[in-house]
């Protein structure tokens, strides 16, 4: 048979270094950990997964993908997850049934109330308020969303009824 090729010391060093590299979004580790009520190591694992093929699931609306998060006990009554929105897409008007926190990981987030939220910034919305969230035309928008007590989407349920997303029923 053939003798296996042995990598050079330099190639071996480069491969090991690249394998140990922090996720691209690692700078958000502490903020994500706080928002999802999990250790930083768990937050970094989620952040590392965001760049992997097949990590995202389609929805909740056209032009969006999501990754669900198994948040800690302090977020048991919250809808928590990562959301990826194509450039120019809008998450429809929704009412906050509790406080909302959105951490922008990548891109620019625009609300219909005139707020502009950039990477590293947190958009907060109080219980009872409504808004839409739009990805700028410049590129994809990646968010971590935490909705205490969930959200209500007026008129988007069956027959034009209100649709509620809660920790028990967080999916559309």
C-alpha positions as a Python dict, from the first residue, in 0.01 Angstrom:
ca = {
    (1, 'X'): (0, 0, 0),
    (2, 'X'): (86, 365, -1),
    (3, 'X'): (257, 534, 288),
    (4, 'X'): (45, 810, 439),
    (5, 'X'): (180, 1159, 392),
    (6, 'X'): (291, 1328, 711),
    (7, 'X'): (203, 1696, 736),
    (8, 'X'): (486, 1940, 780),
    (9, 'X'): (526, 2091, 1125),
    (10, 'X'): (408, 2428, 987),
    (11, 'X'): (93, 2281, 829),
    (12, 'X'): (12, 2090, 1149),
    (13, 'X'): (57, 2410, 1354),
    (14, 'X'): (-174, 2609, 1120),
    (15, 'X'): (-445, 2341, 1124),
    (16, 'X'): (-441, 2317, 1504),
    (17, 'X'): (-451, 2697, 1537),
    (18, 'X'): (-747, 2728, 1303),
    (19, 'X'): (-935, 2454, 1490),
    (20, 'X'): (-885, 2636, 1820),
    (21, 'X'): (-986, 2977, 1687),
    (22, 'X'): (-1277, 3147, 1857),
    (23, 'X'): (-1605, 3180, 1666),
    (24, 'X'): (-1629, 3486, 1438),
    (25, 'X'): (-1892, 3635, 1670),
    (26, 'X'): (-1712, 3545, 1996),
    (27, 'X'): (-1695, 3911, 2102),
    (28, 'X'): (-2068, 3881, 2183),
    (29, 'X'): (-2018, 3587, 2420),
    (30, 'X'): (-2077, 3772, 2748),
    (31, 'X'): (-2377, 3970, 2615),
    (32, 'X'): (-2540, 3658, 2470),
    (33, 'X'): (-2476, 3461, 2791),
    (34, 'X'): (-2648, 3733, 2993),
    (35, 'X'): (-2947, 3756, 2758),
    (36, 'X'): (-3005, 3378, 2735),
    (37, 'X'): (-2923, 3308, 3102),
    (38, 'X'): (-2655, 3052, 3021),
    (39, 'X'): (-2279, 3028, 3085),
    (40, 'X'): (-2046, 3206, 2842),
    (41, 'X'): (-1927, 2865, 2717),
    (42, 'X'): (-2284, 2785, 2603),
    (43, 'X'): (-2318, 3128, 2441),
    (44, 'X'): (-1992, 3077, 2251),
    (45, 'X'): (-2112, 2735, 2134),
    (46, 'X'): (-2431, 2892, 1993),
    (47, 'X'): (-2235, 3175, 1830),
    (48, 'X'): (-1997, 2925, 1670),
    (49, 'X'): (-2289, 2728, 1527),
    (50, 'X'): (-2437, 3031, 1347),
    (51, 'X'): (-2175, 3009, 1070),
    (52, 'X'): (-2217, 2634, 1012),
    (53, 'X'): (-2408, 2505, 708),
    (54, 'X'): (-2750, 2374, 804),
    (55, 'X'): (-2756, 2553, 1141),
    (56, 'X'): (-3053, 2770, 1049),
    (57, 'X'): (-3416, 2663, 995),
    (58, 'X'): (-3649, 2848, 761),
    (59, 'X'): (-3900, 3097, 901),
    (60, 'X'): (-4076, 3242, 1077),
    (61, 'X'): (-4150, 3453, 767),
    (62, 'X'): (-4033, 3472, 406),
    (63, 'X'): (-3672, 3593, 383),
    (64, 'X'): (-3585, 3484, 737),
    (65, 'X'): (-3421, 3192, 913),
    (66, 'X'): (-3400, 3111, 1281),
    (67, 'X'): (-3200, 2911, 1530),
    (68, 'X'): (-3379, 2815, 1848),
    (69, 'X'): (-3206, 2861, 2184),
    (70, 'X'): (-3248, 2648, 2495),
    (71, 'X'): (-3234, 2939, 2737),
    (72, 'X'): (-3174, 2920, 3112),
    (73, 'X'): (-3434, 2925, 3392),
    (74, 'X'): (-3452, 3306, 3415),
    (75, 'X'): (-3586, 3303, 3055),
    (76, 'X'): (-3835, 3017, 3099),
    (77, 'X'): (-4130, 3242, 3010),
    (78, 'X'): (-3952, 3403, 2712),
    (79, 'X'): (-3927, 3334, 2340),
    (80, 'X'): (-3551, 3326, 2276),
    (81, 'X'): (-3364, 3266, 1952),
    (82, 'X'): (-3134, 3387, 1679),
    (83, 'X'): (-3293, 3540, 1372),
    (84, 'X'): (-3132, 3594, 1033),
    (85, 'X'): (-3308, 3830, 793),
    (86, 'X'): (-3218, 3887, 429),
    (87, 'X'): (-3137, 4245, 327),
    (88, 'X'): (-3452, 4458, 304),
    (89, 'X'): (-3689, 4210, 471),
    (90, 'X'): (-3926, 4314, 749),
    (91, 'X'): (-4044, 4126, 1057),
    (92, 'X'): (-4413, 4225, 1074),
    (93, 'X'): (-4567, 4457, 1328),
    (94, 'X'): (-4589, 4288, 1668),
    (95, 'X'): (-4690, 4385, 2020),
    (96, 'X'): (-4462, 4300, 2310),
    (97, 'X'): (-4645, 4101, 2578),
    (98, 'X'): (-4342, 4166, 2798),
    (99, 'X'): (-4012, 4347, 2753),
    (100, 'X'): (-3808, 4273, 2441),
    (101, 'X'): (-3429, 4282, 2398),
    (102, 'X'): (-3269, 4244, 2055),
    (103, 'X'): (-2890, 4217, 2029),
    (104, 'X'): (-2768, 4298, 1677),
    (105, 'X'): (-2484, 4061, 1587),
    (106, 'X'): (-2439, 4162, 1223),
    (107, 'X'): (-2594, 4423, 996),
    (108, 'X'): (-2818, 4721, 1065),
    (109, 'X'): (-3164, 4694, 1222),
    (110, 'X'): (-3424, 4959, 1141),
    (111, 'X'): (-3757, 5004, 1319),
    (112, 'X'): (-4065, 5186, 1195),
    (113, 'X'): (-4028, 5409, 1501),
    (114, 'X'): (-3704, 5549, 1351),
    (115, 'X'): (-3450, 5357, 1556),
    (116, 'X'): (-3126, 5249, 1387),
    (117, 'X'): (-2944, 4971, 1574),
    (118, 'X'): (-2599, 4850, 1468),
    (119, 'X'): (-2382, 4549, 1543),
    (120, 'X'): (-2310, 4525, 1915),
    (121, 'X'): (-2605, 4742, 2015),
    (122, 'X'): (-2921, 4629, 2194),
    (123, 'X'): (-3268, 4743, 2095),
    (124, 'X'): (-3507, 4740, 2390),
    (125, 'X'): (-3883, 4764, 2364),
    (126, 'X'): (-4117, 4789, 2663),
    (127, 'X'): (-4415, 4566, 2728),
    (128, 'X'): (-4723, 4684, 2539),
    (129, 'X'): (-4531, 4867, 2266),
    (130, 'X'): (-4543, 4774, 1897),
    (131, 'X'): (-4299, 4804, 1608),
    (132, 'X'): (-4168, 4641, 1292),
    (133, 'X'): (-3805, 4539, 1253),
    (134, 'X'): (-3636, 4563, 913),
    (135, 'X'): (-3296, 4459, 782),
    (136, 'X'): (-3127, 4744, 598),
    (137, 'X'): (-3071, 4707, 223),
    (138, 'X'): (-2695, 4690, 289),
    (139, 'X'): (-2690, 4321, 392),
    (140, 'X'): (-2815, 4042, 613),
    (141, 'X'): (-2925, 4117, 968),
    (142, 'X'): (-2839, 3867, 1242),
    (143, 'X'): (-3012, 3912, 1579),
    (144, 'X'): (-3056, 3747, 1913),
    (145, 'X'): (-3412, 3813, 2031),
    (146, 'X'): (-3547, 3770, 2384),
    (147, 'X'): (-3920, 3833, 2422),
    (148, 'X'): (-4042, 3805, 2780),
    (149, 'X'): (-4395, 3654, 2776),
    (150, 'X'): (-4378, 3642, 2394),
    (151, 'X'): (-4528, 3864, 2126),
    (152, 'X'): (-4863, 3909, 1952),
    (153, 'X'): (-4884, 3956, 1576),
    (154, 'X'): (-5212, 4135, 1503),
    (155, 'X'): (-5417, 3981, 1222),
    (156, 'X'): (-5162, 3714, 1125),
    (157, 'X'): (-5343, 3414, 1275),
    (158, 'X'): (-5603, 3193, 1106),
    (159, 'X'): (-5889, 3396, 959),
    (160, 'X'): (-5720, 3726, 1046),
    (161, 'X'): (-5706, 3656, 1419),
    (162, 'X'): (-5414, 3766, 1635),
    (163, 'X'): (-5124, 3523, 1645),
    (164, 'X'): (-4943, 3477, 1978),
    (165, 'X'): (-4589, 3347, 2006),
    (166, 'X'): (-4507, 3233, 2359),
    (167, 'X'): (-4250, 3010, 2529),
    (168, 'X'): (-4503, 2724, 2508),
    (169, 'X'): (-4592, 2793, 2141),
    (170, 'X'): (-4298, 2988, 1999),
    (171, 'X'): (-4329, 2888, 1632),
    (172, 'X'): (-4527, 3013, 1338),
}
